[in-house]
């Protein structure tokens, strides 16, 4: 039986996507024999209600040896990280000589903005690929001790799209206990289970997302590791996230937003298995609708391409069985993905220039989390008669 990675109680499985590849491992044509697959299934802890993957990819098989790397290809995300830094500069980093640390560093946009304002900063990132001052390590008590000895305690430790992928959180919290100043805060943001359920955004479930947090589960997790959840904030990025602020117990007055969110979660049944079973039924419906629509359009002679070879679209394409016979290519701005194939589904990835050469009849928006930005940039596609196909919160054409 699978057990919760935080509290060791049994996990109740509610959905099985079956055989799935590593969402960031884009093979070349000659490398298909070496692709790694695992069973992607999700369940909920009977005790602390934390939703999590049943099986995680062993670290030695994980494509990234470090934390999930997120490119700053999106101008919306760059702005988001700049605003995050500005907020910290106005609230938490106002002391005499403040110090901010980021676990994983998302291209360093947040830390660079703090650095430009004269604030001491450090990324903790095993690959070191951050573009800012970095300590090359996984964040744990050992790394935290070395950092504290060199730089002193931290006023803010921040992590975006990172904590949900760390299978063993104990060492992270041991590190926080070492590094955080008495009144310091740990702020992290990740996809929100409430949004995933509400939008049926099942493609948020993939190898690099091990945990699907709720306010309730994070509150329990904070208690367990000797911290307290003192604030939460909903974020619109990446299809709906929550930013959690944790402090040492009793150091901060919890904001009313926490209690409000707990009430909302209860009203939406987020801690009940039946809610997740209903979600599972909607996921199957989306697959059936999407596959039927693509076959119908192809039968009518329409040309359909994909847009944005995101990690999350790996789950969508593999779960729906969508390959190059339905979608001849997917375009993406990331040079490292171009010329390769999408993981498991083997759709060729081409530069975005291929999109308009000539425009297809339909574009399946794999990167629906960047819909606004991409649709604005590609306005000419619709003006030329093209249509976008989206599959979240249900299959629809715009
Ligand atoms: P992400 O959702 O993990 O940030 O991944 C976004 C992917 O979509 C990434 O491979 C880059 C690609 N992309 C484009 O091709 N064009 C765009 O305008 C944006 C915002 C992203
Ligand atoms: Zn648990």
mmCIF file of C-alpha atoms and ligand atoms in Angstrom:
data_model
loop_
_atom_site.group_PDB
_atom_site.id
_atom_site.type_symbol
_atom_site.label_atom_id
_atom_site.label_comp_id
_atom_site.label_asym_id
_atom_site.label_seq_id
_atom_site.Cartn_x
_atom_site.Cartn_y
_atom_site.Cartn_z
ATOM 1 C CA UNK A 1 0.000 0.000 0.000
ATOM 2 C CA UNK A 2 1.211 3.505 -0.758
ATOM 3 C CA UNK A 3 1.787 5.789 2.170
ATOM 4 C CA UNK A 4 1.702 9.571 2.495
ATOM 5 C CA UNK A 5 5.093 11.178 2.003
ATOM 6 C CA UNK A 6 4.370 13.607 4.829
ATOM 7 C CA UNK A 7 2.405 11.724 7.535
ATOM 8 C CA UNK A 8 2.843 8.038 6.528
ATOM 9 C CA UNK A 9 -0.882 7.219 6.519
ATOM 10 C CA UNK A 10 -2.376 5.224 3.605
ATOM 11 C CA UNK A 11 -3.121 7.000 0.311
ATOM 12 C CA UNK A 12 -6.412 6.338 -1.498
ATOM 13 C CA UNK A 13 -5.887 6.308 -5.260
ATOM 14 C CA UNK A 14 -8.496 8.161 -7.376
ATOM 15 C CA UNK A 15 -7.020 8.317 -10.861
ATOM 16 C CA UNK A 16 -4.573 6.339 -12.975
ATOM 17 C CA UNK A 17 -3.107 7.913 -16.145
ATOM 18 C CA UNK A 18 -1.222 4.649 -16.679
ATOM 19 C CA UNK A 19 2.067 4.620 -18.555
ATOM 20 C CA UNK A 20 3.574 8.116 -18.840
ATOM 21 C CA UNK A 21 7.012 9.421 -19.815
ATOM 22 C CA UNK A 22 9.164 12.055 -18.107
ATOM 23 C CA UNK A 23 7.435 15.273 -19.092
ATOM 24 C CA UNK A 24 10.651 17.188 -19.782
ATOM 25 C CA UNK A 25 12.584 14.438 -21.577
ATOM 26 C CA UNK A 26 12.213 15.331 -25.261
ATOM 27 C CA UNK A 27 13.858 12.466 -27.196
ATOM 28 C CA UNK A 28 15.554 12.683 -30.568
ATOM 29 C CA UNK A 29 14.271 10.357 -33.288
ATOM 30 C CA UNK A 30 17.017 7.809 -32.592
ATOM 31 C CA UNK A 31 16.520 7.767 -28.842
ATOM 32 C CA UNK A 32 13.040 6.279 -28.560
ATOM 33 C CA UNK A 33 14.276 2.947 -27.137
ATOM 34 C CA UNK A 34 15.715 4.737 -24.129
ATOM 35 C CA UNK A 35 12.546 6.526 -23.069
ATOM 36 C CA UNK A 36 11.610 5.962 -19.440
ATOM 37 C CA UNK A 37 7.984 5.400 -18.467
ATOM 38 C CA UNK A 38 6.293 5.119 -15.101
ATOM 39 C CA UNK A 39 2.761 4.709 -13.772
ATOM 40 C CA UNK A 40 1.264 8.153 -13.238
ATOM 41 C CA UNK A 41 -1.479 7.789 -10.643
ATOM 42 C CA UNK A 42 -2.790 10.118 -7.948
ATOM 43 C CA UNK A 43 -4.346 9.601 -4.566
ATOM 44 C CA UNK A 44 -5.298 11.395 -1.382
ATOM 45 C CA UNK A 45 -3.880 10.766 2.086
ATOM 46 C CA UNK A 46 -6.569 9.371 4.391
ATOM 47 C CA UNK A 47 -5.254 11.416 7.289
ATOM 48 C CA UNK A 48 -3.719 14.749 6.242
ATOM 49 C CA UNK A 49 -5.676 14.867 2.914
ATOM 50 C CA UNK A 50 -2.584 15.748 0.890
ATOM 51 C CA UNK A 51 -3.103 14.746 -2.754
ATOM 52 C CA UNK A 52 0.027 13.212 -4.238
ATOM 53 C CA UNK A 53 1.424 10.903 -6.882
ATOM 54 C CA UNK A 54 1.322 7.225 -5.968
ATOM 55 C CA UNK A 55 4.664 6.450 -7.633
ATOM 56 C CA UNK A 56 7.345 9.071 -8.087
ATOM 57 C CA UNK A 57 10.170 8.854 -10.582
ATOM 58 C CA UNK A 58 13.331 7.727 -8.782
ATOM 59 C CA UNK A 59 15.802 10.635 -8.574
ATOM 60 C CA UNK A 60 18.389 8.823 -10.684
ATOM 61 C CA UNK A 61 15.847 8.533 -13.532
ATOM 62 C CA UNK A 62 14.565 12.092 -13.274
ATOM 63 C CA UNK A 63 15.447 14.124 -16.316
ATOM 64 C CA UNK A 64 16.499 17.129 -14.316
ATOM 65 C CA UNK A 65 19.007 16.270 -11.681
ATOM 66 C CA UNK A 66 17.954 19.447 -9.905
ATOM 67 C CA UNK A 67 14.750 21.300 -9.246
ATOM 68 C CA UNK A 68 12.303 21.758 -12.084
ATOM 69 C CA UNK A 69 13.665 24.446 -14.327
ATOM 70 C CA UNK A 70 11.211 27.038 -15.582
ATOM 71 C CA UNK A 71 12.154 29.258 -18.449
ATOM 72 C CA UNK A 72 11.491 32.953 -18.485
ATOM 73 C CA UNK A 73 10.124 32.603 -22.033
ATOM 74 C CA UNK A 74 6.884 34.091 -20.767
ATOM 75 C CA UNK A 75 6.761 37.838 -20.261
ATOM 76 C CA UNK A 76 3.824 37.336 -17.891
ATOM 77 C CA UNK A 77 5.996 35.103 -15.679
ATOM 78 C CA UNK A 78 8.879 37.611 -15.748
ATOM 79 C CA UNK A 79 6.505 40.328 -14.590
ATOM 80 C CA UNK A 80 5.135 38.008 -11.930
ATOM 81 C CA UNK A 81 8.593 37.375 -10.464
ATOM 82 C CA UNK A 82 9.496 41.079 -10.599
ATOM 83 C CA UNK A 83 6.303 41.942 -8.731
ATOM 84 C CA UNK A 84 7.024 39.225 -6.199
ATOM 85 C CA UNK A 85 10.443 40.775 -5.546
ATOM 86 C CA UNK A 86 8.947 44.247 -5.228
ATOM 87 C CA UNK A 87 6.440 42.975 -2.704
ATOM 88 C CA UNK A 88 9.203 41.386 -0.614
ATOM 89 C CA UNK A 89 11.226 44.605 -0.833
ATOM 90 C CA UNK A 90 8.276 46.553 0.581
ATOM 91 C CA UNK A 91 7.288 44.068 3.291
ATOM 92 C CA UNK A 92 9.842 41.510 4.457
ATOM 93 C CA UNK A 93 13.131 42.988 3.275
ATOM 94 C CA UNK A 94 12.979 46.377 4.986
ATOM 95 C CA UNK A 95 15.474 45.731 7.814
ATOM 96 C CA UNK A 96 19.052 47.013 8.073
ATOM 97 C CA UNK A 97 20.764 44.428 5.838
ATOM 98 C CA UNK A 98 18.130 41.970 4.617
ATOM 99 C CA UNK A 99 18.906 38.624 3.004
ATOM 100 C CA UNK A 100 16.662 36.672 0.612
ATOM 101 C CA UNK A 101 17.172 33.091 -0.545
ATOM 102 C CA UNK A 102 15.396 31.255 -3.340
ATOM 103 C CA UNK A 103 15.208 27.461 -3.593
ATOM 104 C CA UNK A 104 15.408 26.704 -7.313
ATOM 105 C CA UNK A 105 15.547 30.056 -9.022
ATOM 106 C CA UNK A 106 13.298 30.267 -12.105
ATOM 107 C CA UNK A 107 15.910 32.045 -14.238
ATOM 108 C CA UNK A 108 16.783 34.352 -11.345
ATOM 109 C CA UNK A 109 14.231 37.050 -12.179
ATOM 110 C CA UNK A 110 12.993 37.456 -8.591
ATOM 111 C CA UNK A 111 16.479 37.455 -7.052
ATOM 112 C CA UNK A 112 17.926 39.758 -9.693
ATOM 113 C CA UNK A 113 15.215 42.307 -8.961
ATOM 114 C CA UNK A 114 16.105 42.152 -5.241
ATOM 115 C CA UNK A 115 19.797 42.405 -6.101
ATOM 116 C CA UNK A 116 19.182 45.482 -8.261
ATOM 117 C CA UNK A 117 17.596 47.078 -5.193
ATOM 118 C CA UNK A 118 20.801 46.402 -3.237
ATOM 119 C CA UNK A 119 19.503 43.438 -1.238
ATOM 120 C CA UNK A 120 21.759 40.454 -0.489
ATOM 121 C CA UNK A 121 20.452 37.377 -2.242
ATOM 122 C CA UNK A 122 21.313 33.771 -3.012
ATOM 123 C CA UNK A 123 19.867 30.992 -5.137
ATOM 124 C CA UNK A 124 20.107 27.422 -3.857
ATOM 125 C CA UNK A 125 19.960 25.300 -6.953
ATOM 126 C CA UNK A 126 21.808 22.061 -7.711
ATOM 127 C CA UNK A 127 22.442 22.923 -11.362
ATOM 128 C CA UNK A 128 23.651 26.439 -10.564
ATOM 129 C CA UNK A 129 21.915 27.597 -13.752
ATOM 130 C CA UNK A 130 20.196 30.684 -12.428
ATOM 131 C CA UNK A 131 22.023 33.742 -13.731
ATOM 132 C CA UNK A 132 22.418 35.037 -10.143
ATOM 133 C CA UNK A 133 24.678 34.314 -7.170
ATOM 134 C CA UNK A 134 24.064 30.622 -6.453
ATOM 135 C CA UNK A 135 24.920 27.927 -3.942
ATOM 136 C CA UNK A 136 25.009 24.670 -5.881
ATOM 137 C CA UNK A 137 23.150 22.178 -3.720
ATOM 138 C CA UNK A 138 19.819 20.719 -2.795
ATOM 139 C CA UNK A 139 18.320 22.735 0.015
ATOM 140 C CA UNK A 140 18.708 20.831 3.307
ATOM 141 C CA UNK A 141 20.190 21.343 6.780
ATOM 142 C CA UNK A 142 23.731 20.929 5.476
ATOM 143 C CA UNK A 143 23.351 23.545 2.741
ATOM 144 C CA UNK A 144 21.450 25.834 5.124
ATOM 145 C CA UNK A 145 24.219 25.641 7.728
ATOM 146 C CA UNK A 146 26.867 26.571 5.204
ATOM 147 C CA UNK A 147 24.782 29.474 3.952
ATOM 148 C CA UNK A 148 23.998 30.724 7.464
ATOM 149 C CA UNK A 149 27.672 30.515 8.457
ATOM 150 C CA UNK A 150 28.647 32.592 5.434
ATOM 151 C CA UNK A 151 25.718 35.008 5.073
ATOM 152 C CA UNK A 152 23.711 34.900 8.297
ATOM 153 C CA UNK A 153 20.029 34.030 8.677
ATOM 154 C CA UNK A 154 17.510 34.728 5.933
ATOM 155 C CA UNK A 155 14.514 37.054 6.178
ATOM 156 C CA UNK A 156 12.767 35.343 3.275
ATOM 157 C CA UNK A 157 13.178 31.922 1.752
ATOM 158 C CA UNK A 158 11.142 31.672 -1.445
ATOM 159 C CA UNK A 159 10.334 28.835 -3.841
ATOM 160 C CA UNK A 160 8.131 28.886 -6.935
ATOM 161 C CA UNK A 161 7.047 25.707 -8.721
ATOM 162 C CA UNK A 162 9.600 23.782 -6.740
ATOM 163 C CA UNK A 163 8.235 22.486 -3.445
ATOM 164 C CA UNK A 164 5.445 20.505 -5.147
ATOM 165 C CA UNK A 165 8.153 18.470 -6.870
ATOM 166 C CA UNK A 166 10.290 17.675 -3.835
ATOM 167 C CA UNK A 167 9.342 14.127 -2.803
ATOM 168 C CA UNK A 168 11.016 14.308 0.606
ATOM 169 C CA UNK A 169 10.114 17.557 2.356
ATOM 170 C CA UNK A 170 11.686 16.733 5.718
ATOM 171 C CA UNK A 171 15.216 17.865 4.716
ATOM 172 C CA UNK A 172 13.800 21.099 3.262
ATOM 173 C CA UNK A 173 12.116 21.992 6.547
ATOM 174 C CA UNK A 174 15.220 21.013 8.512
ATOM 175 C CA UNK A 175 17.096 23.484 6.333
ATOM 176 C CA UNK A 176 14.480 26.170 6.916
ATOM 177 C CA UNK A 177 14.774 25.701 10.658
ATOM 178 C CA UNK A 178 18.511 26.349 10.371
ATOM 179 C CA UNK A 179 18.391 29.260 7.951
ATOM 180 C CA UNK A 180 15.306 31.336 8.712
ATOM 181 C CA UNK A 181 15.666 34.319 11.038
ATOM 182 C CA UNK A 182 13.353 34.159 14.102
ATOM 183 C CA UNK A 183 10.845 36.374 12.289
ATOM 184 C CA UNK A 184 11.717 35.135 8.811
ATOM 185 C CA UNK A 185 9.169 33.635 6.426
ATOM 186 C CA UNK A 186 9.129 30.736 4.022
ATOM 187 C CA UNK A 187 7.025 31.644 1.000
ATOM 188 C CA UNK A 188 6.232 29.087 -1.671
ATOM 189 C CA UNK A 189 3.810 28.911 -4.582
ATOM 190 C CA UNK A 190 2.578 25.906 -6.502
ATOM 191 C CA UNK A 191 -0.460 24.744 -8.501
ATOM 192 C CA UNK A 192 -3.589 24.693 -6.346
ATOM 193 C CA UNK A 193 -5.694 21.543 -6.105
ATOM 194 C CA UNK A 194 -8.815 23.721 -5.851
ATOM 195 C CA UNK A 195 -8.104 25.193 -9.312
ATOM 196 C CA UNK A 196 -7.204 21.814 -10.779
ATOM 197 C CA UNK A 197 -10.559 20.443 -9.617
ATOM 198 C CA UNK A 198 -12.488 23.542 -10.666
ATOM 199 C CA UNK A 199 -10.949 23.703 -14.155
ATOM 200 C CA UNK A 200 -10.488 19.955 -14.548
ATOM 201 C CA UNK A 201 -6.888 20.841 -15.464
ATOM 202 C CA UNK A 202 -5.754 17.233 -15.229
ATOM 203 C CA UNK A 203 -2.585 17.982 -17.181
ATOM 204 C CA UNK A 204 -1.137 19.669 -14.088
ATOM 205 C CA UNK A 205 -0.566 16.095 -12.992
ATOM 206 C CA UNK A 206 2.823 14.895 -14.264
ATOM 207 C CA UNK A 207 6.111 13.509 -12.966
ATOM 208 C CA UNK A 208 7.510 16.820 -11.690
ATOM 209 C CA UNK A 209 4.367 17.651 -9.697
ATOM 210 C CA UNK A 210 4.343 15.197 -6.820
ATOM 211 C CA UNK A 211 2.101 17.169 -4.450
ATOM 212 C CA UNK A 212 -1.155 19.007 -5.176
ATOM 213 C CA UNK A 213 -1.522 21.311 -2.235
ATOM 214 C CA UNK A 214 -4.567 22.705 -0.494
ATOM 215 C CA UNK A 215 -4.600 25.262 2.307
ATOM 216 C CA UNK A 216 -5.758 22.517 4.650
ATOM 217 C CA UNK A 217 -2.977 20.101 3.685
ATOM 218 C CA UNK A 218 -0.289 22.811 3.829
ATOM 219 C CA UNK A 219 -1.524 23.872 7.265
ATOM 220 C CA UNK A 220 -1.132 20.276 8.477
ATOM 221 C CA UNK A 221 2.243 19.948 6.794
ATOM 222 C CA UNK A 222 3.500 23.181 8.387
ATOM 223 C CA UNK A 223 2.418 21.962 11.860
ATOM 224 C CA UNK A 224 4.096 18.645 11.322
ATOM 225 C CA UNK A 225 7.412 20.256 10.412
ATOM 226 C CA UNK A 226 7.339 22.828 13.241
ATOM 227 C CA UNK A 227 6.086 25.877 11.323
ATOM 228 C CA UNK A 228 2.784 27.715 11.038
ATOM 229 C CA UNK A 229 0.780 28.695 7.957
ATOM 230 C CA UNK A 230 0.169 32.437 8.454
ATOM 231 C CA UNK A 231 -0.990 33.690 5.060
ATOM 232 C CA UNK A 232 -2.158 32.544 1.652
ATOM 233 C CA UNK A 233 -2.736 34.357 -1.609
ATOM 234 C CA UNK A 234 -4.355 33.163 -4.827
ATOM 235 C CA UNK A 235 -2.211 33.699 -7.916
ATOM 236 C CA UNK A 236 -3.487 33.679 -11.497
ATOM 237 C CA UNK A 237 -0.275 32.290 -13.039
ATOM 238 C CA UNK A 238 0.203 28.781 -14.463
ATOM 239 C CA UNK A 239 -3.495 27.981 -14.411
ATOM 240 C CA UNK A 240 -4.110 28.997 -10.785
ATOM 241 C CA UNK A 241 -1.745 28.714 -7.858
ATOM 242 C CA UNK A 242 -1.588 29.550 -4.182
ATOM 243 C CA UNK A 243 1.283 31.343 -2.478
ATOM 244 C CA UNK A 244 1.700 30.073 1.092
ATOM 245 C CA UNK A 245 3.540 32.012 3.800
ATOM 246 C CA UNK A 246 4.918 29.984 6.699
ATOM 247 C CA UNK A 247 6.522 31.382 9.839
ATOM 248 C CA UNK A 248 7.890 29.975 13.062
ATOM 249 C CA UNK A 249 4.967 29.152 15.389
ATOM 250 C CA UNK A 250 3.474 32.109 17.224
ATOM 251 C CA UNK A 251 5.646 34.734 15.503
ATOM 252 C CA UNK A 252 2.911 36.124 13.229
ATOM 253 C CA UNK A 253 -0.791 36.687 13.530
ATOM 254 C CA UNK A 254 -2.386 34.378 10.899
ATOM 255 C CA UNK A 255 -4.207 36.425 8.267
ATOM 256 C CA UNK A 256 -7.994 36.009 7.880
ATOM 257 C CA UNK A 257 -7.281 34.768 4.335
ATOM 258 C CA UNK A 258 -6.222 31.416 5.785
ATOM 259 C CA UNK A 259 -9.481 30.795 7.667
ATOM 260 C CA UNK A 260 -11.489 32.067 4.669
ATOM 261 C CA UNK A 261 -9.732 29.651 2.335
ATOM 262 C CA UNK A 262 -10.275 26.744 4.746
ATOM 263 C CA UNK A 263 -13.998 27.485 4.790
ATOM 264 C CA UNK A 264 -14.115 27.680 0.991
ATOM 265 C CA UNK A 265 -12.213 24.421 0.666
ATOM 266 C CA UNK A 266 -14.650 22.729 2.994
ATOM 267 C CA UNK A 267 -17.628 24.069 1.047
ATOM 268 C CA UNK A 268 -16.079 22.687 -2.161
ATOM 269 C CA UNK A 269 -15.395 19.290 -0.590
ATOM 270 C CA UNK A 270 -11.682 19.473 -1.414
ATOM 271 C CA UNK A 271 -10.790 16.980 1.311
ATOM 272 C CA UNK A 272 -13.391 14.422 0.208
ATOM 273 C CA UNK A 273 -12.620 11.517 -2.065
ATOM 274 C CA UNK A 274 -15.986 11.810 -3.819
ATOM 275 C CA UNK A 275 -14.943 15.252 -5.157
ATOM 276 C CA UNK A 276 -11.854 13.679 -6.679
ATOM 277 C CA UNK A 277 -13.851 10.795 -8.115
ATOM 278 C CA UNK A 278 -16.144 13.296 -9.838
ATOM 279 C CA UNK A 279 -13.028 15.063 -11.152
ATOM 280 C CA UNK A 280 -11.823 11.719 -12.524
ATOM 281 C CA UNK A 281 -15.091 11.250 -14.440
ATOM 282 C CA UNK A 282 -14.726 14.739 -15.972
ATOM 283 C CA UNK A 283 -11.160 13.964 -17.043
ATOM 284 C CA UNK A 284 -12.345 10.919 -18.992
ATOM 285 C CA UNK A 285 -15.038 13.027 -20.617
ATOM 286 C CA UNK A 286 -12.456 15.594 -21.764
ATOM 287 C CA UNK A 287 -10.330 12.851 -23.287
ATOM 288 C CA UNK A 288 -13.300 11.390 -25.162
ATOM 289 C CA UNK A 289 -14.442 14.807 -26.402
ATOM 290 C CA UNK A 290 -10.979 15.928 -27.475
ATOM 291 C CA UNK A 291 -10.124 12.729 -29.324
ATOM 292 C CA UNK A 292 -13.534 12.758 -31.057
ATOM 293 C CA UNK A 293 -13.138 16.412 -32.084
ATOM 294 C CA UNK A 294 -9.632 15.939 -33.500
ATOM 295 C CA UNK A 295 -10.701 12.870 -35.505
ATOM 296 C CA UNK A 296 -13.745 14.702 -36.819
ATOM 297 C CA UNK A 297 -11.708 17.738 -37.903
ATOM 298 C CA UNK A 298 -9.079 15.540 -39.535
ATOM 299 C CA UNK A 299 -11.791 13.592 -41.369
ATOM 300 C CA UNK A 300 -12.993 16.949 -42.725
ATOM 301 C CA UNK A 301 -9.478 17.592 -44.036
ATOM 302 C CA UNK A 302 -8.505 20.216 -41.454
ATOM 303 C CA UNK A 303 -4.861 20.810 -40.585
ATOM 304 C CA UNK A 304 -4.239 20.968 -36.818
ATOM 305 C CA UNK A 305 -0.958 21.795 -35.107
ATOM 306 C CA UNK A 306 -0.011 22.079 -31.450
ATOM 307 C CA UNK A 307 1.188 25.259 -29.742
ATOM 308 C CA UNK A 308 3.620 25.223 -26.773
ATOM 309 C CA UNK A 309 5.324 21.925 -25.891
ATOM 310 C CA UNK A 310 4.697 22.314 -22.168
ATOM 311 C CA UNK A 311 5.502 19.695 -19.563
ATOM 312 C CA UNK A 312 1.818 19.486 -18.691
ATOM 313 C CA UNK A 313 0.795 18.702 -22.270
ATOM 314 C CA UNK A 314 2.785 15.488 -21.977
ATOM 315 C CA UNK A 315 0.048 14.046 -19.752
ATOM 316 C CA UNK A 316 -2.661 15.279 -22.115
ATOM 317 C CA UNK A 317 -1.078 13.852 -25.293
ATOM 318 C CA UNK A 318 -0.128 10.511 -23.767
ATOM 319 C CA UNK A 319 -3.352 10.015 -21.849
ATOM 320 C CA UNK A 320 -5.440 10.904 -24.923
ATOM 321 C CA UNK A 321 -3.212 8.953 -27.301
ATOM 322 C CA UNK A 322 -2.568 12.009 -29.476
ATOM 323 C CA UNK A 323 0.454 11.592 -31.749
ATOM 324 C CA UNK A 324 1.844 12.903 -35.055
ATOM 325 C CA UNK A 325 -0.968 11.301 -37.085
ATOM 326 C CA UNK A 326 -3.403 13.800 -35.515
ATOM 327 C CA UNK A 327 -1.000 16.677 -34.776
ATOM 328 C CA UNK A 328 1.877 16.738 -37.291
ATOM 329 C CA UNK A 329 3.957 19.120 -35.141
ATOM 330 C CA UNK A 330 3.896 21.365 -32.100
ATOM 331 C CA UNK A 331 5.664 24.719 -32.199
ATOM 332 C CA UNK A 332 7.619 26.045 -29.234
ATOM 333 C CA UNK A 333 10.013 28.928 -28.531
ATOM 334 C CA UNK A 334 12.460 26.780 -26.535
ATOM 335 C CA UNK A 335 15.524 25.990 -28.682
ATOM 336 C CA UNK A 336 16.369 22.907 -26.552
ATOM 337 C CA UNK A 337 13.019 21.319 -27.444
ATOM 338 C CA UNK A 338 13.081 22.170 -31.162
ATOM 339 C CA UNK A 339 14.125 19.360 -33.506
ATOM 340 C CA UNK A 340 13.136 16.794 -30.886
ATOM 341 C CA UNK A 341 9.922 14.863 -30.214
ATOM 342 C CA UNK A 342 7.374 15.322 -27.448
ATOM 343 C CA UNK A 343 7.894 12.763 -24.647
ATOM 344 C CA UNK A 344 6.000 9.512 -25.238
ATOM 345 C CA UNK A 345 3.686 10.964 -27.885
ATOM 346 C CA UNK A 346 6.516 11.681 -30.370
ATOM 347 C CA UNK A 347 5.108 14.796 -32.012
ATOM 348 C CA UNK A 348 7.942 16.753 -33.675
ATOM 349 C CA UNK A 349 8.699 20.112 -32.017
ATOM 350 C CA UNK A 350 9.378 22.993 -34.398
ATOM 351 C CA UNK A 351 10.236 26.671 -33.889
ATOM 352 C CA UNK A 352 7.266 29.056 -33.636
ATOM 353 C CA UNK A 353 8.103 30.419 -37.075
ATOM 354 C CA UNK A 354 6.631 27.159 -38.448
ATOM 355 C CA UNK A 355 3.225 28.168 -37.088
ATOM 356 C CA UNK A 356 2.551 30.817 -39.723
ATOM 357 C CA UNK A 357 4.142 28.878 -42.560
ATOM 358 C CA UNK A 358 1.317 28.535 -43.528
ATOM 359 C CA UNK A 359 -1.191 28.894 -40.676
ATOM 360 C CA UNK A 360 -3.063 25.677 -39.842
ATOM 361 C CA UNK A 361 -6.863 25.600 -39.677
ATOM 362 C CA UNK A 362 -6.772 24.815 -35.952
ATOM 363 C CA UNK A 363 -4.192 25.107 -33.206
ATOM 364 C CA UNK A 364 -4.445 22.870 -30.171
ATOM 365 C CA UNK A 365 -3.213 25.110 -27.357
ATOM 366 C CA UNK A 366 -0.963 22.791 -25.349
ATOM 367 C CA UNK A 367 0.256 25.864 -23.395
ATOM 368 C CA UNK A 368 -3.229 26.888 -22.264
ATOM 369 C CA UNK A 369 -1.717 28.380 -19.081
ATOM 370 C CA UNK A 370 -0.235 31.097 -21.313
ATOM 371 C CA UNK A 371 -3.427 31.476 -23.377
ATOM 372 C CA UNK A 372 -3.818 35.224 -23.018
ATOM 373 C CA UNK A 373 -0.207 35.999 -23.872
ATOM 374 C CA UNK A 374 -0.053 33.576 -26.796
ATOM 375 C CA UNK A 375 -3.406 34.528 -28.313
ATOM 376 C CA UNK A 376 -2.458 38.208 -28.145
ATOM 377 C CA UNK A 377 0.892 37.520 -29.814
ATOM 378 C CA UNK A 378 -0.712 35.339 -32.483
ATOM 379 C CA UNK A 379 -3.666 37.609 -33.216
ATOM 380 C CA UNK A 380 -2.983 37.306 -36.957
ATOM 381 C CA UNK A 381 -3.771 33.579 -36.805
ATOM 382 C CA UNK A 382 -7.385 34.213 -35.842
ATOM 383 C CA UNK A 383 -7.634 37.128 -38.236
ATOM 384 C CA UNK A 384 -6.579 34.706 -40.979
ATOM 385 C CA UNK A 385 -9.517 32.453 -40.010
ATOM 386 C CA UNK A 386 -7.631 30.117 -37.658
ATOM 387 C CA UNK A 387 -9.247 28.771 -34.490
ATOM 388 C CA UNK A 388 -7.816 27.708 -31.140
ATOM 389 C CA UNK A 389 -8.797 24.410 -29.565
ATOM 390 C CA UNK A 390 -8.681 24.364 -25.775
ATOM 391 C CA UNK A 391 -9.345 21.382 -23.537
ATOM 392 C CA UNK A 392 -9.560 23.109 -20.135
ATOM 393 C CA UNK A 393 -12.045 23.409 -18.410
ATOM 394 C CA UNK A 394 -13.739 21.475 -21.216
ATOM 395 C CA UNK A 395 -13.073 20.943 -24.890
ATOM 396 C CA UNK A 396 -13.976 24.097 -26.804
ATOM 397 C CA UNK A 397 -13.025 26.103 -29.886
ATOM 398 C CA UNK A 398 -12.393 29.864 -29.812
HETATM 399 P P1 LIG B 1 5.557 26.401 -18.961
HETATM 400 O O1 LIG B 1 4.079 26.441 -18.940
HETATM 401 O O2 LIG B 1 6.126 25.261 -18.181
HETATM 402 O O3 LIG B 1 6.152 27.741 -18.633
HETATM 403 O O4 LIG B 1 6.016 26.068 -20.451
HETATM 404 C C1 LIG B 1 5.676 26.910 -21.491
HETATM 405 C C2 LIG B 1 6.151 26.301 -22.813
HETATM 406 O O5 LIG B 1 5.482 26.974 -23.868
HETATM 407 C C3 LIG B 1 7.629 26.478 -23.046
HETATM 408 O O6 LIG B 1 8.143 25.322 -23.679
HETATM 409 C C4 LIG B 1 7.710 27.674 -23.980
HETATM 410 C C5 LIG B 1 6.414 27.611 -24.731
HETATM 411 N N1 LIG B 1 5.893 28.929 -25.071
HETATM 412 C C6 LIG B 1 5.833 29.282 -26.412
HETATM 413 O O7 LIG B 1 6.206 28.494 -27.282
HETATM 414 N N2 LIG B 1 5.359 30.535 -26.744
HETATM 415 C C7 LIG B 1 4.953 31.423 -25.790
HETATM 416 O O8 LIG B 1 4.546 32.546 -26.119
HETATM 417 C C8 LIG B 1 5.001 31.045 -24.402
HETATM 418 C C9 LIG B 1 4.550 31.980 -23.334
HETATM 419 C C10 LIG B 1 5.480 29.778 -24.106
HETATM 420 ZN ZN1 LIG B 2 -0.717 12.466 4.999
#
